[in-house]
mmCIF file of C-alpha atoms and ligand atoms in Angstrom:
data_model
loop_
_atom_site.group_PDB
_atom_site.id
_atom_site.type_symbol
_atom_site.label_atom_id
_atom_site.label_comp_id
_atom_site.label_asym_id
_atom_site.label_seq_id
_atom_site.Cartn_x
_atom_site.Cartn_y
_atom_site.Cartn_z
ATOM 1 C CA MET H 1 0.000 0.000 0.000
ATOM 2 C CA ARG H 2 1.021 3.576 -0.501
ATOM 3 C CA ILE H 3 -0.535 6.402 1.506
ATOM 4 C CA THR H 4 -0.396 9.994 0.270
ATOM 5 C CA PHE H 5 -1.513 13.002 2.284
ATOM 6 C CA TRP H 6 -3.201 15.723 0.190
ATOM 7 C CA GLY H 7 -4.812 17.700 3.022
ATOM 8 C CA VAL H 8 -3.897 17.475 6.705
ATOM 9 C CA ARG H 9 -5.594 20.502 8.269
ATOM 10 C CA GLY H 10 -8.745 20.571 10.364
ATOM 11 C CA SER H 11 -11.712 22.952 10.381
ATOM 12 C CA ILE H 12 -10.787 25.422 7.626
ATOM 13 C CA PRO H 13 -8.072 25.820 4.994
ATOM 14 C CA THR H 14 -5.072 27.783 6.271
ATOM 15 C CA PRO H 15 -2.915 28.936 3.369
ATOM 16 C CA GLY H 16 -0.055 31.381 3.884
ATOM 17 C CA PRO H 17 3.620 31.673 4.706
ATOM 18 C CA GLU H 18 3.112 30.419 8.278
ATOM 19 C CA THR H 19 1.790 27.015 7.143
ATOM 20 C CA VAL H 20 3.647 26.454 3.890
ATOM 21 C CA GLU H 21 5.671 23.497 5.157
ATOM 22 C CA ILE H 22 2.802 21.451 6.668
ATOM 23 C CA GLY H 23 0.207 22.694 4.200
ATOM 24 C CA GLY H 24 -3.146 24.411 4.581
ATOM 25 C CA ASN H 25 -5.583 22.106 2.743
ATOM 26 C CA THR H 26 -8.238 20.260 4.696
ATOM 27 C CA SER H 27 -8.525 16.493 5.134
ATOM 28 C CA CYS H 28 -7.845 14.189 2.209
ATOM 29 C CA VAL H 29 -5.767 11.004 2.244
ATOM 30 C CA GLU H 30 -5.175 8.661 -0.702
ATOM 31 C CA VAL H 31 -4.493 4.977 -0.110
ATOM 32 C CA ARG H 32 -3.432 2.801 -3.025
ATOM 33 C CA ALA H 33 -3.967 -0.875 -2.364
ATOM 34 C CA GLY H 34 -2.800 -2.666 -5.489
ATOM 35 C CA LYS H 35 -4.904 -1.123 -8.253
ATOM 36 C CA ALA H 36 -7.609 0.097 -5.872
ATOM 37 C CA ILE H 37 -7.874 3.867 -5.410
ATOM 38 C CA LEU H 38 -9.194 4.537 -1.906
ATOM 39 C CA ILE H 39 -9.702 8.139 -0.808
ATOM 40 C CA PHE H 40 -10.430 9.178 2.756
ATOM 41 C CA ASP H 41 -12.359 12.443 2.982
ATOM 42 C CA GLY H 42 -12.955 15.151 0.421
ATOM 43 C CA GLY H 43 -11.548 18.273 2.046
ATOM 44 C CA THR H 44 -9.794 20.841 -0.148
ATOM 45 C CA GLY H 45 -6.835 18.461 -0.615
ATOM 46 C CA LEU H 46 -9.117 16.405 -2.887
ATOM 47 C CA ARG H 47 -8.817 19.053 -5.622
ATOM 48 C CA LEU H 48 -5.072 18.398 -5.972
ATOM 49 C CA LEU H 49 -5.509 14.626 -5.903
ATOM 50 C CA GLY H 50 -8.113 14.999 -8.676
ATOM 51 C CA LYS H 51 -5.609 16.824 -10.873
ATOM 52 C CA LYS H 52 -3.151 13.943 -10.496
ATOM 53 C CA LEU H 53 -5.819 11.300 -11.181
ATOM 54 C CA LEU H 54 -6.667 12.893 -14.556
ATOM 55 C CA ARG H 55 -3.655 10.981 -15.907
ATOM 56 C CA GLU H 56 -5.271 7.640 -15.011
ATOM 57 C CA MET H 57 -8.686 7.849 -16.618
ATOM 58 C CA PRO H 58 -11.017 6.137 -17.030
ATOM 59 C CA LEU H 59 -10.870 5.367 -13.343
ATOM 60 C CA GLN H 60 -12.743 3.737 -10.508
ATOM 61 C CA ALA H 61 -12.306 5.560 -7.212
ATOM 62 C CA HIS H 62 -13.734 4.852 -3.779
ATOM 63 C CA ILE H 63 -14.242 7.881 -1.521
ATOM 64 C CA PHE H 64 -14.847 7.175 2.164
ATOM 65 C CA PHE H 65 -16.181 10.144 4.109
ATOM 66 C CA SER H 66 -15.532 10.233 7.850
ATOM 67 C CA HIS H 67 -18.418 12.712 8.112
ATOM 68 C CA VAL H 68 -19.818 15.704 6.270
ATOM 69 C CA HIS H 69 -18.496 18.746 8.111
ATOM 70 C CA TRP H 70 -17.196 21.348 5.604
ATOM 71 C CA ASP H 71 -13.530 20.493 6.059
ATOM 72 C CA HIS H 72 -14.242 16.929 4.841
ATOM 73 C CA ILE H 73 -16.455 17.621 1.803
ATOM 74 C CA GLN H 74 -15.498 21.031 0.426
ATOM 75 C CA GLY H 75 -13.060 19.698 -2.160
ATOM 76 C CA PHE H 76 -15.643 17.442 -3.785
ATOM 77 C CA PRO H 77 -17.199 20.067 -6.145
ATOM 78 C CA PHE H 78 -13.620 20.655 -7.424
ATOM 79 C CA PHE H 79 -12.733 16.983 -7.941
ATOM 80 C CA ASP H 80 -12.103 16.971 -11.701
ATOM 81 C CA PRO H 81 -12.542 13.190 -12.289
ATOM 82 C CA ALA H 82 -16.152 13.515 -11.068
ATOM 83 C CA PHE H 83 -16.924 15.696 -14.105
ATOM 84 C CA VAL H 84 -15.735 13.128 -16.659
ATOM 85 C CA SER H 85 -18.123 10.544 -18.035
ATOM 86 C CA GLY H 86 -16.648 7.058 -18.113
ATOM 87 C CA ASN H 87 -15.282 7.440 -14.589
ATOM 88 C CA SER H 88 -16.925 5.551 -11.778
ATOM 89 C CA ILE H 89 -16.971 6.956 -8.269
ATOM 90 C CA HIS H 90 -18.177 5.012 -5.265
ATOM 91 C CA LEU H 91 -18.983 7.170 -2.237
ATOM 92 C CA TYR H 92 -19.336 5.840 1.301
ATOM 93 C CA GLY H 93 -20.518 7.450 4.539
ATOM 94 C CA GLY H 94 -23.688 9.133 5.716
ATOM 95 C CA ASN H 95 -26.457 7.321 7.482
ATOM 96 C CA ASN H 96 -25.430 8.797 10.820
ATOM 97 C CA VAL H 97 -27.149 12.168 10.517
ATOM 98 C CA SER H 98 -30.505 13.454 9.388
ATOM 99 C CA ARG H 99 -29.532 13.424 5.698
ATOM 100 C CA THR H 100 -27.909 10.820 3.489
ATOM 101 C CA LEU H 101 -24.432 11.382 2.082
ATOM 102 C CA GLU H 102 -25.897 12.046 -1.372
ATOM 103 C CA GLU H 103 -28.311 14.680 -0.037
ATOM 104 C CA THR H 104 -25.513 16.444 1.836
ATOM 105 C CA LEU H 105 -23.091 16.485 -1.106
ATOM 106 C CA ALA H 106 -25.885 17.677 -3.408
ATOM 107 C CA GLY H 107 -26.866 20.318 -0.816
ATOM 108 C CA GLN H 108 -23.442 21.984 -0.786
ATOM 109 C CA MET H 109 -23.687 22.355 -4.599
ATOM 110 C CA ASP H 110 -27.243 23.731 -4.668
ATOM 111 C CA HIS H 111 -27.905 27.084 -6.316
ATOM 112 C CA PRO H 112 -26.991 29.788 -5.467
ATOM 113 C CA SER H 113 -23.914 28.434 -3.660
ATOM 114 C CA PHE H 114 -22.447 26.567 -6.648
ATOM 115 C CA PRO H 115 -23.043 26.776 -10.418
ATOM 116 C CA VAL H 116 -23.189 23.019 -11.182
ATOM 117 C CA HIS H 117 -25.510 20.443 -9.626
ATOM 118 C CA LEU H 118 -24.211 17.120 -8.352
ATOM 119 C CA GLN H 119 -26.417 15.358 -10.923
ATOM 120 C CA GLU H 120 -24.682 17.261 -13.735
ATOM 121 C CA MET H 121 -21.148 16.208 -12.848
ATOM 122 C CA GLY H 122 -20.720 13.476 -15.482
ATOM 123 C CA ALA H 123 -19.087 10.523 -13.742
ATOM 124 C CA LYS H 124 -21.181 7.568 -12.629
ATOM 125 C CA MET H 125 -21.678 7.917 -8.899
ATOM 126 C CA THR H 126 -22.780 5.206 -6.528
ATOM 127 C CA PHE H 127 -23.693 6.178 -2.978
ATOM 128 C CA ASN H 128 -23.336 3.714 -0.124
ATOM 129 C CA ASP H 129 -24.692 4.427 3.349
ATOM 130 C CA LEU H 130 -22.634 2.549 5.896
ATOM 131 C CA PHE H 131 -23.378 0.658 9.081
ATOM 132 C CA GLU H 132 -21.065 0.105 12.014
ATOM 133 C CA GLY H 133 -18.738 -2.881 11.792
ATOM 134 C CA GLN H 134 -19.399 -3.289 8.070
ATOM 135 C CA ALA H 135 -16.560 -4.902 6.097
ATOM 136 C CA LEU H 136 -16.299 -3.952 2.429
ATOM 137 C CA GLU H 137 -14.203 -5.868 -0.065
ATOM 138 C CA ILE H 138 -12.745 -3.696 -2.809
ATOM 139 C CA ASP H 139 -11.238 -5.194 -5.950
ATOM 140 C CA ALA H 140 -7.514 -4.416 -5.952
ATOM 141 C CA GLY H 141 -6.665 -6.200 -9.203
ATOM 142 C CA GLY H 142 -4.813 -9.483 -9.726
ATOM 143 C CA GLY H 143 -7.577 -11.394 -7.944
ATOM 144 C CA LYS H 144 -6.780 -9.553 -4.694
ATOM 145 C CA LYS H 145 -9.084 -7.562 -2.443
ATOM 146 C CA ALA H 146 -8.609 -4.650 -0.083
ATOM 147 C CA ARG H 147 -10.781 -4.935 3.001
ATOM 148 C CA VAL H 148 -12.238 -1.788 4.597
ATOM 149 C CA THR H 149 -13.896 -2.119 8.007
ATOM 150 C CA THR H 150 -15.948 0.688 9.543
ATOM 151 C CA GLY H 151 -15.945 1.904 13.134
ATOM 152 C CA ARG H 152 -17.307 4.890 14.995
ATOM 153 C CA GLY H 153 -15.515 7.723 16.800
ATOM 154 C CA ASN H 154 -16.801 10.484 19.102
ATOM 155 C CA HIS H 155 -17.752 13.667 17.254
ATOM 156 C CA PRO H 156 -20.749 16.032 17.057
ATOM 157 C CA ASN H 157 -23.186 14.495 14.504
ATOM 158 C CA GLY H 158 -21.146 11.280 14.412
ATOM 159 C CA VAL H 159 -18.029 10.144 12.569
ATOM 160 C CA TRP H 160 -16.761 7.024 10.817
ATOM 161 C CA ALA H 161 -13.273 5.591 11.256
ATOM 162 C CA TYR H 162 -11.839 3.088 8.770
ATOM 163 C CA ARG H 163 -9.437 0.154 8.910
ATOM 164 C CA VAL H 164 -7.879 -0.849 5.586
ATOM 165 C CA GLU H 165 -6.251 -4.265 5.200
ATOM 166 C CA TYR H 166 -4.319 -5.369 2.140
ATOM 167 C CA GLU H 167 -1.655 -8.050 1.700
ATOM 168 C CA GLY H 168 -1.159 -8.373 5.457
ATOM 169 C CA LYS H 169 -0.706 -4.626 6.067
ATOM 170 C CA VAL H 170 -3.084 -2.391 8.009
ATOM 171 C CA VAL H 171 -3.781 1.351 7.812
ATOM 172 C CA VAL H 172 -6.319 3.000 10.125
ATOM 173 C CA TYR H 173 -7.872 6.402 9.436
ATOM 174 C CA ALA H 174 -9.486 7.870 12.550
ATOM 175 C CA THR H 175 -9.966 11.617 12.410
ATOM 176 C CA ASP H 176 -12.358 13.978 14.166
ATOM 177 C CA THR H 177 -12.729 11.981 17.329
ATOM 178 C CA GLU H 178 -12.476 13.073 20.942
ATOM 179 C CA HIS H 179 -10.629 11.006 23.508
ATOM 180 C CA TYR H 180 -12.075 10.517 26.946
ATOM 181 C CA ALA H 181 -10.618 9.488 30.282
ATOM 182 C CA VAL H 182 -10.147 5.932 29.054
ATOM 183 C CA THR H 183 -8.963 4.799 25.644
ATOM 184 C CA ASP H 184 -11.973 4.338 23.380
ATOM 185 C CA PRO H 185 -12.495 0.547 23.273
ATOM 186 C CA LYS H 186 -14.056 0.685 19.803
ATOM 187 C CA LEU H 187 -11.175 2.615 18.274
ATOM 188 C CA LEU H 188 -8.696 0.434 20.131
ATOM 189 C CA LYS H 189 -10.231 -2.652 18.542
ATOM 190 C CA LEU H 190 -10.276 -1.019 15.084
ATOM 191 C CA SER H 191 -6.631 0.099 15.418
ATOM 192 C CA LYS H 192 -5.229 -3.139 16.847
ATOM 193 C CA GLY H 193 -1.942 -4.148 15.207
ATOM 194 C CA SER H 194 -2.016 -1.332 12.641
ATOM 195 C CA ASP H 195 1.108 -0.596 10.633
ATOM 196 C CA VAL H 196 0.059 3.034 10.260
ATOM 197 C CA LEU H 197 -2.420 4.783 12.556
ATOM 198 C CA ILE H 198 -3.654 8.147 11.247
ATOM 199 C CA TYR H 199 -5.318 9.870 14.181
ATOM 200 C CA ASP H 200 -6.891 13.215 15.133
ATOM 201 C CA ALA H 201 -4.209 15.132 17.036
ATOM 202 C CA GLN H 202 -5.705 18.580 16.603
ATOM 203 C CA TYR H 203 -4.611 19.972 19.953
ATOM 204 C CA THR H 204 -1.880 19.999 22.518
ATOM 205 C CA PRO H 205 -3.173 18.999 25.976
ATOM 206 C CA GLU H 206 -2.858 22.669 27.001
ATOM 207 C CA GLU H 207 -4.947 23.900 24.064
ATOM 208 C CA TYR H 208 -7.533 21.217 24.767
ATOM 209 C CA LEU H 209 -7.875 22.250 28.395
ATOM 210 C CA GLY H 210 -7.694 25.959 27.574
ATOM 211 C CA THR H 211 -4.571 26.668 29.614
ATOM 212 C CA SER H 212 -2.757 27.959 26.515
ATOM 213 C CA GLY H 213 -3.717 29.172 23.040
ATOM 214 C CA ALA H 214 -6.759 31.179 22.093
ATOM 215 C CA GLY H 215 -10.432 30.617 22.707
ATOM 216 C CA GLY H 216 -10.561 28.733 25.993
ATOM 217 C CA PRO H 217 -11.082 25.001 26.518
ATOM 218 C CA LYS H 218 -11.984 22.710 23.606
ATOM 219 C CA VAL H 219 -13.504 19.919 25.675
ATOM 220 C CA GLY H 220 -16.583 18.537 23.924
ATOM 221 C CA TRP H 221 -15.586 19.877 20.497
ATOM 222 C CA GLY H 222 -14.944 16.372 19.157
ATOM 223 C CA HIS H 223 -11.146 16.397 18.761
ATOM 224 C CA SER H 224 -8.155 14.802 20.422
ATOM 225 C CA THR H 225 -4.648 15.687 21.514
ATOM 226 C CA PHE H 226 -1.297 14.268 20.420
ATOM 227 C CA GLU H 227 -1.083 12.768 23.901
ATOM 228 C CA ALA H 228 -4.327 10.806 23.365
ATOM 229 C CA ALA H 229 -2.985 9.747 19.956
ATOM 230 C CA VAL H 230 0.161 8.349 21.579
ATOM 231 C CA THR H 231 -1.873 6.528 24.244
ATOM 232 C CA LEU H 232 -4.029 4.866 21.573
ATOM 233 C CA ALA H 233 -1.026 4.016 19.366
ATOM 234 C CA LYS H 234 0.730 2.305 22.278
ATOM 235 C CA ALA H 235 -2.361 0.412 23.418
ATOM 236 C CA ALA H 236 -3.092 -0.743 19.852
ATOM 237 C CA GLY H 237 0.512 -1.782 19.190
ATOM 238 C CA ALA H 238 0.639 0.517 16.152
ATOM 239 C CA LYS H 239 3.996 0.643 14.385
ATOM 240 C CA GLN H 240 3.691 4.221 13.109
ATOM 241 C CA LEU H 241 1.547 7.089 14.361
ATOM 242 C CA VAL H 242 0.569 9.939 12.042
ATOM 243 C CA LEU H 243 -0.676 13.080 13.820
ATOM 244 C CA PHE H 244 -3.481 14.434 11.662
ATOM 245 C CA HIS H 245 -6.099 17.228 11.384
ATOM 246 C CA HIS H 246 -3.924 20.059 12.670
ATOM 247 C CA ASP H 247 -5.696 23.001 14.257
ATOM 248 C CA PRO H 248 -5.908 26.105 12.025
ATOM 249 C CA MET H 249 -4.236 28.121 14.792
ATOM 250 C CA GLN H 250 -1.073 25.986 14.563
ATOM 251 C CA ASN H 251 1.669 27.263 12.263
ATOM 252 C CA ASP H 252 4.539 25.101 10.989
ATOM 253 C CA ALA H 253 6.585 25.642 14.126
ATOM 254 C CA SER H 254 3.759 24.647 16.478
ATOM 255 C CA VAL H 255 2.971 21.493 14.466
ATOM 256 C CA ARG H 256 6.681 20.554 14.609
ATOM 257 C CA GLU H 257 6.677 21.197 18.360
ATOM 258 C CA LYS H 258 3.624 18.929 18.731
ATOM 259 C CA GLU H 259 5.461 16.247 16.737
ATOM 260 C CA LYS H 260 8.591 16.594 18.889
ATOM 261 C CA ARG H 261 6.581 16.182 22.064
ATOM 262 C CA ALA H 262 4.752 13.134 20.674
ATOM 263 C CA ARG H 263 8.097 11.530 19.751
ATOM 264 C CA GLU H 264 9.276 11.834 23.335
ATOM 265 C CA SER H 265 6.752 9.168 24.337
ATOM 266 C CA PHE H 266 6.258 7.371 20.984
ATOM 267 C CA ALA H 267 9.345 7.537 18.759
ATOM 268 C CA ASN H 268 7.535 6.510 15.567
ATOM 269 C CA SER H 269 5.331 9.586 15.480
ATOM 270 C CA ILE H 270 5.172 11.949 12.537
ATOM 271 C CA ALA H 271 3.055 15.032 11.932
ATOM 272 C CA ALA H 272 1.154 14.690 8.655
ATOM 273 C CA TYR H 273 2.121 17.215 5.978
ATOM 274 C CA GLU H 274 0.991 17.636 2.402
ATOM 275 C CA GLY H 275 3.033 15.328 0.198
ATOM 276 C CA LEU H 276 3.931 12.849 2.932
ATOM 277 C CA SER H 277 3.735 9.511 1.123
ATOM 278 C CA PRO H 278 4.829 6.410 3.038
ATOM 279 C CA GLU H 279 4.777 2.969 1.433
ATOM 280 C CA LEU H 280 4.142 -0.225 3.394
HETATM 281 ZN ZN1 LIG X 301 -12.677 18.002 10.624
HETATM 282 ZN ZN1 LIG X 302 -15.879 17.441 12.101
#
């Protein structure tokens, strides 16, 4: 498998000289499992991934949405392969809020907010509403399958986490989830034995509790700290931890500081940045 990070920021895009090293696009991660194109979230990073995928058409892509907050869907109306007939796009998520995934994605493109309707995009789209613990088998070519298992995190309006297994390797994508006093048993089970654990590390413990940074405590906002990420990585026996969904208030230096502190208790920690592309 190869993982490529196209957007690593939480909440809102943060372009500018202060974030140029980590990147300012919101959540989007590409996982290649054999020939399978798996995409996790459609934040603004999805636009750049779409540009690259134009070289591989006609294509079949599978987009797994953790949830439908803006920072996870806003790149979708700018995903070029979705405008090309002959492409096939499978979309997964929804079913955990009042609207389906299709209704939500169509809603953000309704007039007068966007000039093109979802139905006019061109590619064949198949929407799949998920249920907890579901295991999907995706054709990866050569008679092989990638297996994607769903789990739930803790986030306002709900969130999906995903475990991807292919050829004996495991990647877990768990963003937008808040840790509590004990390690979440569901996420622990989903993350068990992962080679790469991508986890919501939006805050430092001080930012989370409101003892430093702006805006007071962030308890109940649905996000974790790098410390909670390390605790989960250790408990799950993860080989590599990727700190993900950086807070918009954090510039390059503060993300690097967060990474340094995480490494003090879990050496194989890395802060996600745009262009990071590990192979396993
Ligand atoms: Zn988010
Ligand atoms: Zn969210």
